[in-house]
CSV table of C-alpha atoms and ligand atoms in Angstrom, one decimal:
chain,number,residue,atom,x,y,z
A,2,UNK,CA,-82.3,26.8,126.9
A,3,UNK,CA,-79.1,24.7,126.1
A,4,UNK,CA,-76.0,24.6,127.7
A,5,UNK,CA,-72.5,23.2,127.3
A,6,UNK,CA,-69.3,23.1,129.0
A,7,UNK,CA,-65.6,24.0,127.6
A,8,UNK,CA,-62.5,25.8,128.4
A,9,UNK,CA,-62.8,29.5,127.9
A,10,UNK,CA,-60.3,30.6,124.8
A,11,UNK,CA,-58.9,33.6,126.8
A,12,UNK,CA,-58.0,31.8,130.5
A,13,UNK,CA,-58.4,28.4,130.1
A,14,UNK,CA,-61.1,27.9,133.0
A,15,UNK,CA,-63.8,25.8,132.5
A,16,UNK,CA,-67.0,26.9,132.2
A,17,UNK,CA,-70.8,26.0,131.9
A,18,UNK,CA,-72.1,28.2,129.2
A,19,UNK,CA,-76.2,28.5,128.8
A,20,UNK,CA,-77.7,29.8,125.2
A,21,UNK,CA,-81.3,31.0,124.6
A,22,UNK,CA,-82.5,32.5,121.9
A,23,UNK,CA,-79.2,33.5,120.3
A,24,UNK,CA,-77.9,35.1,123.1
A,25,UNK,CA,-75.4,34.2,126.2
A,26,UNK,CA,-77.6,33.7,129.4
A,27,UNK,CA,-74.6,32.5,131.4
A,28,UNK,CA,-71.4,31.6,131.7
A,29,UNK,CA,-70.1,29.9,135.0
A,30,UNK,CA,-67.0,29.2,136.3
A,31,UNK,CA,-66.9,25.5,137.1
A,32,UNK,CA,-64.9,23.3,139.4
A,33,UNK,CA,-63.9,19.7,138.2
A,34,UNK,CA,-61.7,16.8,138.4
A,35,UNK,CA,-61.8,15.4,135.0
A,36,UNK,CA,-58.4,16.6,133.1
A,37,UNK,CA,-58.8,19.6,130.9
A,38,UNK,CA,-56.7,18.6,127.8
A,39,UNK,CA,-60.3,16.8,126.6
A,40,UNK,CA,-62.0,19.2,126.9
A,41,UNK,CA,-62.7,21.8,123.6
A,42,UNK,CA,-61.9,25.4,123.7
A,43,UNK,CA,-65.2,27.9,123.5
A,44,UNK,CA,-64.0,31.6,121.2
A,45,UNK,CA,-66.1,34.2,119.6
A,46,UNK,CA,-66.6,32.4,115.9
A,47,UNK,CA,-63.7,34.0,113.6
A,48,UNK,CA,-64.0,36.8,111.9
A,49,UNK,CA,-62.2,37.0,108.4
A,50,UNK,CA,-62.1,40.3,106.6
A,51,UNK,CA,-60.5,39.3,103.2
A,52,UNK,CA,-62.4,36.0,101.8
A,53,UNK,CA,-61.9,35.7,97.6
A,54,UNK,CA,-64.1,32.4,97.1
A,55,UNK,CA,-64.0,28.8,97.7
A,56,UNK,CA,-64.3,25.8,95.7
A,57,UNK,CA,-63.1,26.5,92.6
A,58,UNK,CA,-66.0,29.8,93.3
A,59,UNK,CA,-64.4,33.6,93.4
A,60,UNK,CA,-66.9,36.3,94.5
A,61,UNK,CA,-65.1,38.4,91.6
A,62,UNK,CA,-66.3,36.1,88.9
A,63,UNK,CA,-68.7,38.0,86.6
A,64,UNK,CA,-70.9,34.8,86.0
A,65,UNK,CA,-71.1,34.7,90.0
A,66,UNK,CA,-75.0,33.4,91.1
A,67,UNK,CA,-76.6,33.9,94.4
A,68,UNK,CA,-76.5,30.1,94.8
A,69,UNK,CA,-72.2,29.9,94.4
A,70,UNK,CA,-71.9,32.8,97.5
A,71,UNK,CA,-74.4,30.8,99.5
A,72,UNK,CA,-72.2,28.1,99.1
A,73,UNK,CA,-68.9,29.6,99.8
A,74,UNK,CA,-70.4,31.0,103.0
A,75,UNK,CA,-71.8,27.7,104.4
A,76,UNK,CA,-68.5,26.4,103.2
A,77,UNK,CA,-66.7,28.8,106.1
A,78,UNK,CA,-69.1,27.4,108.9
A,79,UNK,CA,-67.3,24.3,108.7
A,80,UNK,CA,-64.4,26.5,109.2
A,81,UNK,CA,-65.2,28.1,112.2
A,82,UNK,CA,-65.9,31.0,110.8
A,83,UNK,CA,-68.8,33.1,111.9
A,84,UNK,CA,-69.0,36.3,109.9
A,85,UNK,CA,-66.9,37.4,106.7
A,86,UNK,CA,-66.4,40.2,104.0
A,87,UNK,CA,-66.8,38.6,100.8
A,88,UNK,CA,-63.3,40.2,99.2
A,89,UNK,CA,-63.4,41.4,95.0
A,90,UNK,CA,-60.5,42.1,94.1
A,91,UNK,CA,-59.7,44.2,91.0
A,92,UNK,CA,-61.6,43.4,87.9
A,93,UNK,CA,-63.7,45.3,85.4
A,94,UNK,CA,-66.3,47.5,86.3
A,95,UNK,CA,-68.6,44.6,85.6
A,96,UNK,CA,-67.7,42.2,86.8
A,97,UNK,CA,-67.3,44.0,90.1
A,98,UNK,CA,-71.2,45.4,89.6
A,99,UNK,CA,-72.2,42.1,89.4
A,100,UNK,CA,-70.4,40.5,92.3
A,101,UNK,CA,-71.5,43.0,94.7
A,102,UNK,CA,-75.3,42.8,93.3
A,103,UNK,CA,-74.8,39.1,93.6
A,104,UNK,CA,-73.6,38.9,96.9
A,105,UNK,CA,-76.0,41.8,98.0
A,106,UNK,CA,-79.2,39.4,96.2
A,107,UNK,CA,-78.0,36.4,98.3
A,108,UNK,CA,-78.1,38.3,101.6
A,109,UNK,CA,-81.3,39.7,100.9
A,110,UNK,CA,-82.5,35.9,100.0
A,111,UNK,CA,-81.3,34.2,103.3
A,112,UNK,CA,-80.9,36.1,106.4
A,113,UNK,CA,-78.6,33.8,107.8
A,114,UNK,CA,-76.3,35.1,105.2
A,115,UNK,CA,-76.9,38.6,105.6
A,116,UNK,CA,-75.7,38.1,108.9
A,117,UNK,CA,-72.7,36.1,107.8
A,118,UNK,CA,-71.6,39.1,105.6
A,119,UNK,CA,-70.7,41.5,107.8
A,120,UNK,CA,-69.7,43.8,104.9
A,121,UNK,CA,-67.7,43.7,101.7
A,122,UNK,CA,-63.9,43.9,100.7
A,123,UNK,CA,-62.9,46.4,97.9
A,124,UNK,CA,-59.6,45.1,97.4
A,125,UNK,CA,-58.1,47.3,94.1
A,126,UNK,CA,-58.5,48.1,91.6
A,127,UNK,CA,-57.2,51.8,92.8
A,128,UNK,CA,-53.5,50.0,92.9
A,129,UNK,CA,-50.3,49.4,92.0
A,130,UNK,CA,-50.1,49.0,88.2
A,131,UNK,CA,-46.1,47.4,88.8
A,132,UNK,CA,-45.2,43.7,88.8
A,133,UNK,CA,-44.7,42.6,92.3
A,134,UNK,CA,-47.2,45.1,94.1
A,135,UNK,CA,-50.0,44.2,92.4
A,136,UNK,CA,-49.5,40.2,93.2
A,137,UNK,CA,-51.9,38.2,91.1
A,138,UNK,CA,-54.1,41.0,90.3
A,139,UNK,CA,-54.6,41.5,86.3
A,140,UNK,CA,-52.9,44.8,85.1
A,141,UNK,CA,-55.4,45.5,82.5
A,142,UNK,CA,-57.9,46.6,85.1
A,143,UNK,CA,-56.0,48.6,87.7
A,144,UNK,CA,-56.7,52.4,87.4
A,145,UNK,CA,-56.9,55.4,89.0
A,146,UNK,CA,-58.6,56.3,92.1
A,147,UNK,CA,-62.4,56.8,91.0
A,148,UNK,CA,-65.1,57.7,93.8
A,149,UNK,CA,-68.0,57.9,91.5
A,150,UNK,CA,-67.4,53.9,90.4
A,151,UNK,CA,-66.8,53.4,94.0
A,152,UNK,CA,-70.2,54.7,94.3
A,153,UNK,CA,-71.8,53.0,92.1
A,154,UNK,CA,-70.2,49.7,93.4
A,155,UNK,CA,-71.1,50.3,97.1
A,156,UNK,CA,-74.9,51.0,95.5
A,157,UNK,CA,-74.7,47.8,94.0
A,158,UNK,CA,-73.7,46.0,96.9
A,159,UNK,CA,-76.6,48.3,98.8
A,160,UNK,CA,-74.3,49.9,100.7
A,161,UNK,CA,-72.5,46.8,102.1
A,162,UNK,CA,-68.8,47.6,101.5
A,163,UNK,CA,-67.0,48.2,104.7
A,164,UNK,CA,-63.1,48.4,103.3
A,165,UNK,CA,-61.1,49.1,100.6
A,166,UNK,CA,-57.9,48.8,99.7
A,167,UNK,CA,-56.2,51.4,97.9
A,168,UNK,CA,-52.3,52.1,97.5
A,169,UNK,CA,-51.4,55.3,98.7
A,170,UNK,CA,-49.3,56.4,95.7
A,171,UNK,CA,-52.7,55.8,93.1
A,172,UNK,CA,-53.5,58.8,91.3
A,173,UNK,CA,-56.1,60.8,93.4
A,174,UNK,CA,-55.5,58.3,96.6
A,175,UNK,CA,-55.5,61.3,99.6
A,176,UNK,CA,-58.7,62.5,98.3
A,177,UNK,CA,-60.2,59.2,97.6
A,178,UNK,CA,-59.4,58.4,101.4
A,179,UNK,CA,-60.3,61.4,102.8
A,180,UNK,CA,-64.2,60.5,101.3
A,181,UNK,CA,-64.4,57.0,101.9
A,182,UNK,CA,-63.1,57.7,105.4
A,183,UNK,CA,-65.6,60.4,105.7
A,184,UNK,CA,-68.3,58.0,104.7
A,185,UNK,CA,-67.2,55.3,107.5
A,186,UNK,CA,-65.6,53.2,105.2
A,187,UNK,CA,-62.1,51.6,106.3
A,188,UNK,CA,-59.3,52.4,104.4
A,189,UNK,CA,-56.8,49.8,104.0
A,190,UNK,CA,-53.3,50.5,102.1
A,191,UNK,CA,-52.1,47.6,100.1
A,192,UNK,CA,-50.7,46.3,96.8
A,193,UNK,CA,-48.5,49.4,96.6
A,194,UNK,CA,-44.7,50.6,96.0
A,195,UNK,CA,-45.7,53.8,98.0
A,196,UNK,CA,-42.8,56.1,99.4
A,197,UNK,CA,-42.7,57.2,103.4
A,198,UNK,CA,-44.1,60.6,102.6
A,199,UNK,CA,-47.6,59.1,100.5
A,200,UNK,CA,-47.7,56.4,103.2
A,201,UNK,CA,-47.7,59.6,105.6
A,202,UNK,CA,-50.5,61.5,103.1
A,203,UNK,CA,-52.7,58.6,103.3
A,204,UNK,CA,-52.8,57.6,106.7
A,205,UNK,CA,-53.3,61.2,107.3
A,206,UNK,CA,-56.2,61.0,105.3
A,207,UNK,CA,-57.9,58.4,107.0
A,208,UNK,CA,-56.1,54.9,106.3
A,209,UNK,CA,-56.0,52.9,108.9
A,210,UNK,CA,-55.4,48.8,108.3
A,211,UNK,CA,-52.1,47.6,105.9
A,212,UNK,CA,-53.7,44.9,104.1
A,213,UNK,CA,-51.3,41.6,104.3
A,214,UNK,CA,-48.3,43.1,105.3
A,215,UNK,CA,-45.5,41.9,103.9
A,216,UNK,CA,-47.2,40.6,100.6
A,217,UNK,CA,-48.5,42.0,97.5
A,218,UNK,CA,-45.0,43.2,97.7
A,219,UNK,CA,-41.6,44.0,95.1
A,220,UNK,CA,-39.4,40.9,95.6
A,221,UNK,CA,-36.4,43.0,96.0
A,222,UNK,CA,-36.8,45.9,98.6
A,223,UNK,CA,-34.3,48.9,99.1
A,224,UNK,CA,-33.3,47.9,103.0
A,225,UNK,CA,-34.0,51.5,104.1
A,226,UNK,CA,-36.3,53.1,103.8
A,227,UNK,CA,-39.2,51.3,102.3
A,228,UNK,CA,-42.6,51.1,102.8
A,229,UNK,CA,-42.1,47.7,105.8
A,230,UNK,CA,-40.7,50.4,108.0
A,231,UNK,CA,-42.7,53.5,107.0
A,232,UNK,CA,-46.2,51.1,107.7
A,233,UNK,CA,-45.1,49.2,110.8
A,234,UNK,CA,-44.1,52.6,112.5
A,235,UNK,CA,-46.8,54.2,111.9
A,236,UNK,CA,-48.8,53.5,114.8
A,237,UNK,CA,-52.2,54.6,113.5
A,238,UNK,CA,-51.7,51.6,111.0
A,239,UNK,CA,-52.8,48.1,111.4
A,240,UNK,CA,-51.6,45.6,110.0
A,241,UNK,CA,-53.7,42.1,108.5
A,242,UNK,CA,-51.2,39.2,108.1
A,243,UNK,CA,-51.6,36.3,106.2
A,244,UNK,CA,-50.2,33.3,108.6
A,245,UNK,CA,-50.7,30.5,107.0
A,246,UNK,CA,-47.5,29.4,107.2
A,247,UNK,CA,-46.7,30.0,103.5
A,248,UNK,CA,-47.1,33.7,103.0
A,249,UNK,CA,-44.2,34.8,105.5
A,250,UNK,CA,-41.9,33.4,107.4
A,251,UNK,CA,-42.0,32.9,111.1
A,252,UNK,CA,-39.4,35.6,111.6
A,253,UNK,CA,-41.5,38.2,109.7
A,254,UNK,CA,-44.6,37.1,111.5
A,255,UNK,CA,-42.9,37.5,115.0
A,256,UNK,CA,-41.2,40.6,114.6
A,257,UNK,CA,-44.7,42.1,113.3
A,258,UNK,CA,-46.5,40.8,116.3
A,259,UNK,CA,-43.5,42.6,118.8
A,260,UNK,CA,-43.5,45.7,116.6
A,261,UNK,CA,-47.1,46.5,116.4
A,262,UNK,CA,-48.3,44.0,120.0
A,263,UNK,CA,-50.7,41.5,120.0
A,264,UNK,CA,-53.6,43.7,120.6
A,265,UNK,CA,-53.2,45.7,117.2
A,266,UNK,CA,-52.7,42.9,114.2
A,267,UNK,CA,-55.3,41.4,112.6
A,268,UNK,CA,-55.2,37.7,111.0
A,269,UNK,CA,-57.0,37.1,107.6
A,270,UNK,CA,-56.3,33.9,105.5
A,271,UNK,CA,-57.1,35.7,102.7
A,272,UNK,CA,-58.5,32.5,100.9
A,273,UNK,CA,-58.0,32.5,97.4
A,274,UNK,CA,-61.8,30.9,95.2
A,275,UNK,CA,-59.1,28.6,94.6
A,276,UNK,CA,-59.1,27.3,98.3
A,277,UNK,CA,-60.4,24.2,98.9
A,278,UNK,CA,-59.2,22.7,95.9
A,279,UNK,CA,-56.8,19.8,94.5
A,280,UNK,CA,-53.5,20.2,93.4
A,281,UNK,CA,-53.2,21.2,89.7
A,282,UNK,CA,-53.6,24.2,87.2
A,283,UNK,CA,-56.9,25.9,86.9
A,284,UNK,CA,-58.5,28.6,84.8
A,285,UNK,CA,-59.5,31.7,86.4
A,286,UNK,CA,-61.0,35.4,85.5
A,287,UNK,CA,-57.2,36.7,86.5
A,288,UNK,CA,-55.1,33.9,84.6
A,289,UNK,CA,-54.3,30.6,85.7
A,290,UNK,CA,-53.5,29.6,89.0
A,291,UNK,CA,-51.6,27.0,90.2
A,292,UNK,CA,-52.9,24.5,93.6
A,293,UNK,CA,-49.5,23.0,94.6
A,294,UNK,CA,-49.3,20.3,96.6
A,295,UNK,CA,-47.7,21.9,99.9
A,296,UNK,CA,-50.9,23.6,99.8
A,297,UNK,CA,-49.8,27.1,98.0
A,298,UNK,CA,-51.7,28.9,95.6
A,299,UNK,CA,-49.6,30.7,92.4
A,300,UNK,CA,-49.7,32.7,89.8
A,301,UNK,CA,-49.0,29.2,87.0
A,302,UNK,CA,-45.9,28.6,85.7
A,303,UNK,CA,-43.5,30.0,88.7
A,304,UNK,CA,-43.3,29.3,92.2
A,305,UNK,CA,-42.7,32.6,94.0
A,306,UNK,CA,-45.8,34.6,93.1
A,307,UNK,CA,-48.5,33.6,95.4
A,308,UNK,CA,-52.3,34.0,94.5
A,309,UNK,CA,-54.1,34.3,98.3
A,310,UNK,CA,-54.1,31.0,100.2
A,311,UNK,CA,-55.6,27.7,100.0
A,312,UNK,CA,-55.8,27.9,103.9
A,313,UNK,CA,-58.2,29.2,105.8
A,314,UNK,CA,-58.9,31.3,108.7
A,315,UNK,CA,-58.6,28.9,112.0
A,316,UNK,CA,-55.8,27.3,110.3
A,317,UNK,CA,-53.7,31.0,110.6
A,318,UNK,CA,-55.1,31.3,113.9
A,319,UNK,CA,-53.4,27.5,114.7
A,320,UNK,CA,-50.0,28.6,112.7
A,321,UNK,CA,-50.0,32.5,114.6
A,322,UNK,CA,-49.6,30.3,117.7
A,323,UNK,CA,-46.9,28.3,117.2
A,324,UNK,CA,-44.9,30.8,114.6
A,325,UNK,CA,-44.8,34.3,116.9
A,326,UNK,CA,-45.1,32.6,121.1
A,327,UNK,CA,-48.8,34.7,121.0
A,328,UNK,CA,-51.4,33.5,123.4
A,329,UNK,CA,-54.4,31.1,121.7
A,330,UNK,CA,-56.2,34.1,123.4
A,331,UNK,CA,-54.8,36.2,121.5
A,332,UNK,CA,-54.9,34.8,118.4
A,333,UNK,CA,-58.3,34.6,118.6
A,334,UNK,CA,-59.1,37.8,118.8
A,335,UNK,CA,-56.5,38.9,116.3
A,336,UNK,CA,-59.2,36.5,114.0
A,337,UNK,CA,-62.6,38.5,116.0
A,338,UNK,CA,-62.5,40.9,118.6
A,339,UNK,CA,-59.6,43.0,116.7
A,340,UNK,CA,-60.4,43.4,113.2
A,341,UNK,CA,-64.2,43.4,114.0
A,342,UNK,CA,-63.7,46.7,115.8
A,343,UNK,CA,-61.4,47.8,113.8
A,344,UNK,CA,-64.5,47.7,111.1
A,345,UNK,CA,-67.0,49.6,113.7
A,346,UNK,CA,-68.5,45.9,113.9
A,347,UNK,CA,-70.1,44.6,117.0
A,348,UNK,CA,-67.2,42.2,119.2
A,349,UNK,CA,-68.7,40.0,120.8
A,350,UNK,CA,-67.2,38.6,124.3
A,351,UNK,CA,-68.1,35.5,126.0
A,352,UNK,CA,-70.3,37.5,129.2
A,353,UNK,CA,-73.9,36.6,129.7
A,354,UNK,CA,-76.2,39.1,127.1
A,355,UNK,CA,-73.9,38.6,123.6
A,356,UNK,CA,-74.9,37.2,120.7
A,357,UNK,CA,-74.1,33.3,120.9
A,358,UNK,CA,-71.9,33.3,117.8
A,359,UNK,CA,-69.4,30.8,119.0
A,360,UNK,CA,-66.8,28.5,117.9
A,361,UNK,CA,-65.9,25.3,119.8
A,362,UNK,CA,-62.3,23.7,118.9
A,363,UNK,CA,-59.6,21.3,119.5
A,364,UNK,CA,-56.3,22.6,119.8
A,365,UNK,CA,-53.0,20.7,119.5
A,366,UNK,CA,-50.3,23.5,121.0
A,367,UNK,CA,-47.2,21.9,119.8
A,368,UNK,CA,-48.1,21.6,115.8
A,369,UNK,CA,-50.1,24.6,116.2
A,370,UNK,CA,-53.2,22.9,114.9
A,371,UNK,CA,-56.4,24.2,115.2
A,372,UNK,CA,-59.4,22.0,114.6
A,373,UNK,CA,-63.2,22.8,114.7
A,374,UNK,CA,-66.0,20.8,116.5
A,375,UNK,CA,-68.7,23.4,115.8
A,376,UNK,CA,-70.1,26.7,114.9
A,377,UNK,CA,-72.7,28.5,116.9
A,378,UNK,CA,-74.7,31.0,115.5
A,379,UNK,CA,-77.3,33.3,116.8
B,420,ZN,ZN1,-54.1,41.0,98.1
């Protein structure tokens, strides 16, 4: 048996926490004189539902090996990170097949990374063919709503594909919905220029999570209505955020958090393969992309269209802090507890009998800074 003390991530008391055999055997309120502010914080390890890659790696890349997605996901330990869905966005057929047979052959190599992936991320290619909407994902491949390649895909990544994001006005999107919905598959909206009455259609059907509010998004927007509004009152929606600091402003960030409350938004930093990486232009399967040196990721050759984030997931956690007045409580679990039940995924709480998948941290309030000490697995 181990044990270790820190503050708890939800109330700030100090505890004595004992571990054995993966599991939490106790955890004990303790009484002390030494000042806190030393001491680390103790959270459920972060959950990340949208991860593309790392290093210069993107689980969409059709020369993908089982080696390059056991590297991303040690990569994410150091990151606090405890369990992910490896994201592919839209691509070819192919490519895709391969991605989700690569990732699917790694888990079934190393079981510390079949428990890592806690699913997959569809994200496209059932979107938004228009500039704008579909953000930095190449036209040539978006198409219609298809659940027999969907099928095929989830086969290939045997059966590991936990969410997909579709934009409600793709041809045959209700339907398509309706089945994965059916299946148990969350049903994200995203990447769209969808209308209030599909919104309405496909959250009727099933959809449930708004994948990075506010981006994948036209530049210019008619004030009223558009598809902000129609998605952030919708309360059966959820939406993800990307709050890295870069991908929308404070303002937008805070008034999501007050519409929707800090119980119902999920943080993802939706890393780009591209995170992880110094400043300069690379090649990728989608076009170049630019790493500039405030730490953005874009689409090369302009500065407004950003390709996921160079940041990752305790760093949005840090930034959701400081940018919207939430709780480091709550930010937390807007990065575990939320979006892991959102999925149907186990939650795990810091009570004696959970799984000891924790994440001990610094955390400097003031700057928002979040920074990790260690990652405990069970
Ligand atoms: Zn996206």
């Amino acid at each position: 048996m181990t044990s270790f003390t820190a503050r708890r991530y939800d109330s700030g008391e100090p505890v004595r926490i004992a571990l054995q055999n993966g599991r939490i055997t106790d955890v004990e309120p303790i009484w002390t004189r030494e000042p806190l502010e030393d001491w680390p914080w103790v959270a459920p390890a972060f959950f990340d539902l949208q991860i593309n890659g790392y290093g210069g790696v993107w689980f969409a890349d059709e020369k993908l090996t089982v080696e390059q997605v056991l590297e991303v996901l040690a990569g994410y330990r150091t990151h606090g990170v405890g369990r992910l869905f490896p994201t592919l966005i839209t691509s070819s057929r192919k490519a895709l097949e391969h991605g989700f047979r690569t990732v699917r052959a790694a888990c079934e190599k190393e079981a510390w990374a079949d428990r890592m992936v806690a699913g997959c991320h569809l994200e496209g290619p059932y979107i938004s063919d228009q500039d704008g909407p579909r953000g930095a994902h190449p036209v040539q491949h978006v198409r219609p709503c298809d659940w027999s390649e969907f099928e095929a895909l989830n086969a290939a990544s045997g059966g590991r594909i936990r969410l997909v994001t579709v934009a409600a006005e793709a041809v045959g999107a209700a339907e398509f919905i309706r089945r994965a919905s059916d299946a148990g598959i969350l049903v994200a909206l995203g990447h769209q220029a969808a209308d209030a009455a599909q919104i309405r259609a496909a959250v009727d059907a099933g959809a449930r999570l708004s994948t990075h509010l506010g981006n994948g998004a036209a530049g210019m927007l008619k004030r009223h209505p558009n598809f902000l509004w129609d998605q952030l009152a919708d309360d059966r929606l959820i939406p993800s955020v990307i709050s890295d600091g870069h991908h929308l402003p404070d303002a937008v960030l805070k008034t999501f958090v007050a519409a929707k409350s800090p119980e119902r938004v999920v943080i993802t930093c939706d890393a780009s393969g591209l995170a992880g990486m110094p400043p300069g232009v690379y090649p990728t399967a989608f076009g170049p992309f630019e790493v500039v040196d405030d730490g953005r990721i874009v689409v090369a050759g302009q500065r407004t269209l950003l390709a996921g984030s160079a940041l990752t997931t305790e760093v949005c956690v840090g930034h959701m802090v400081k940018a919207t007045g939430v709780t480091l409580g709550q930010a937390c679990d807007m990065a575990g507890r939320i979006p892991l039940r959102l999925c149907g995924l186990d939650a795990p709480r810091l009570i004696a009998g959970a799984a000891a998948d924790l994440v001990l941290f610094g955390f400097e309030a003031g700057a928002g800074k979040l920074t990790i000490d260690k990652l405990m697995t069970a």
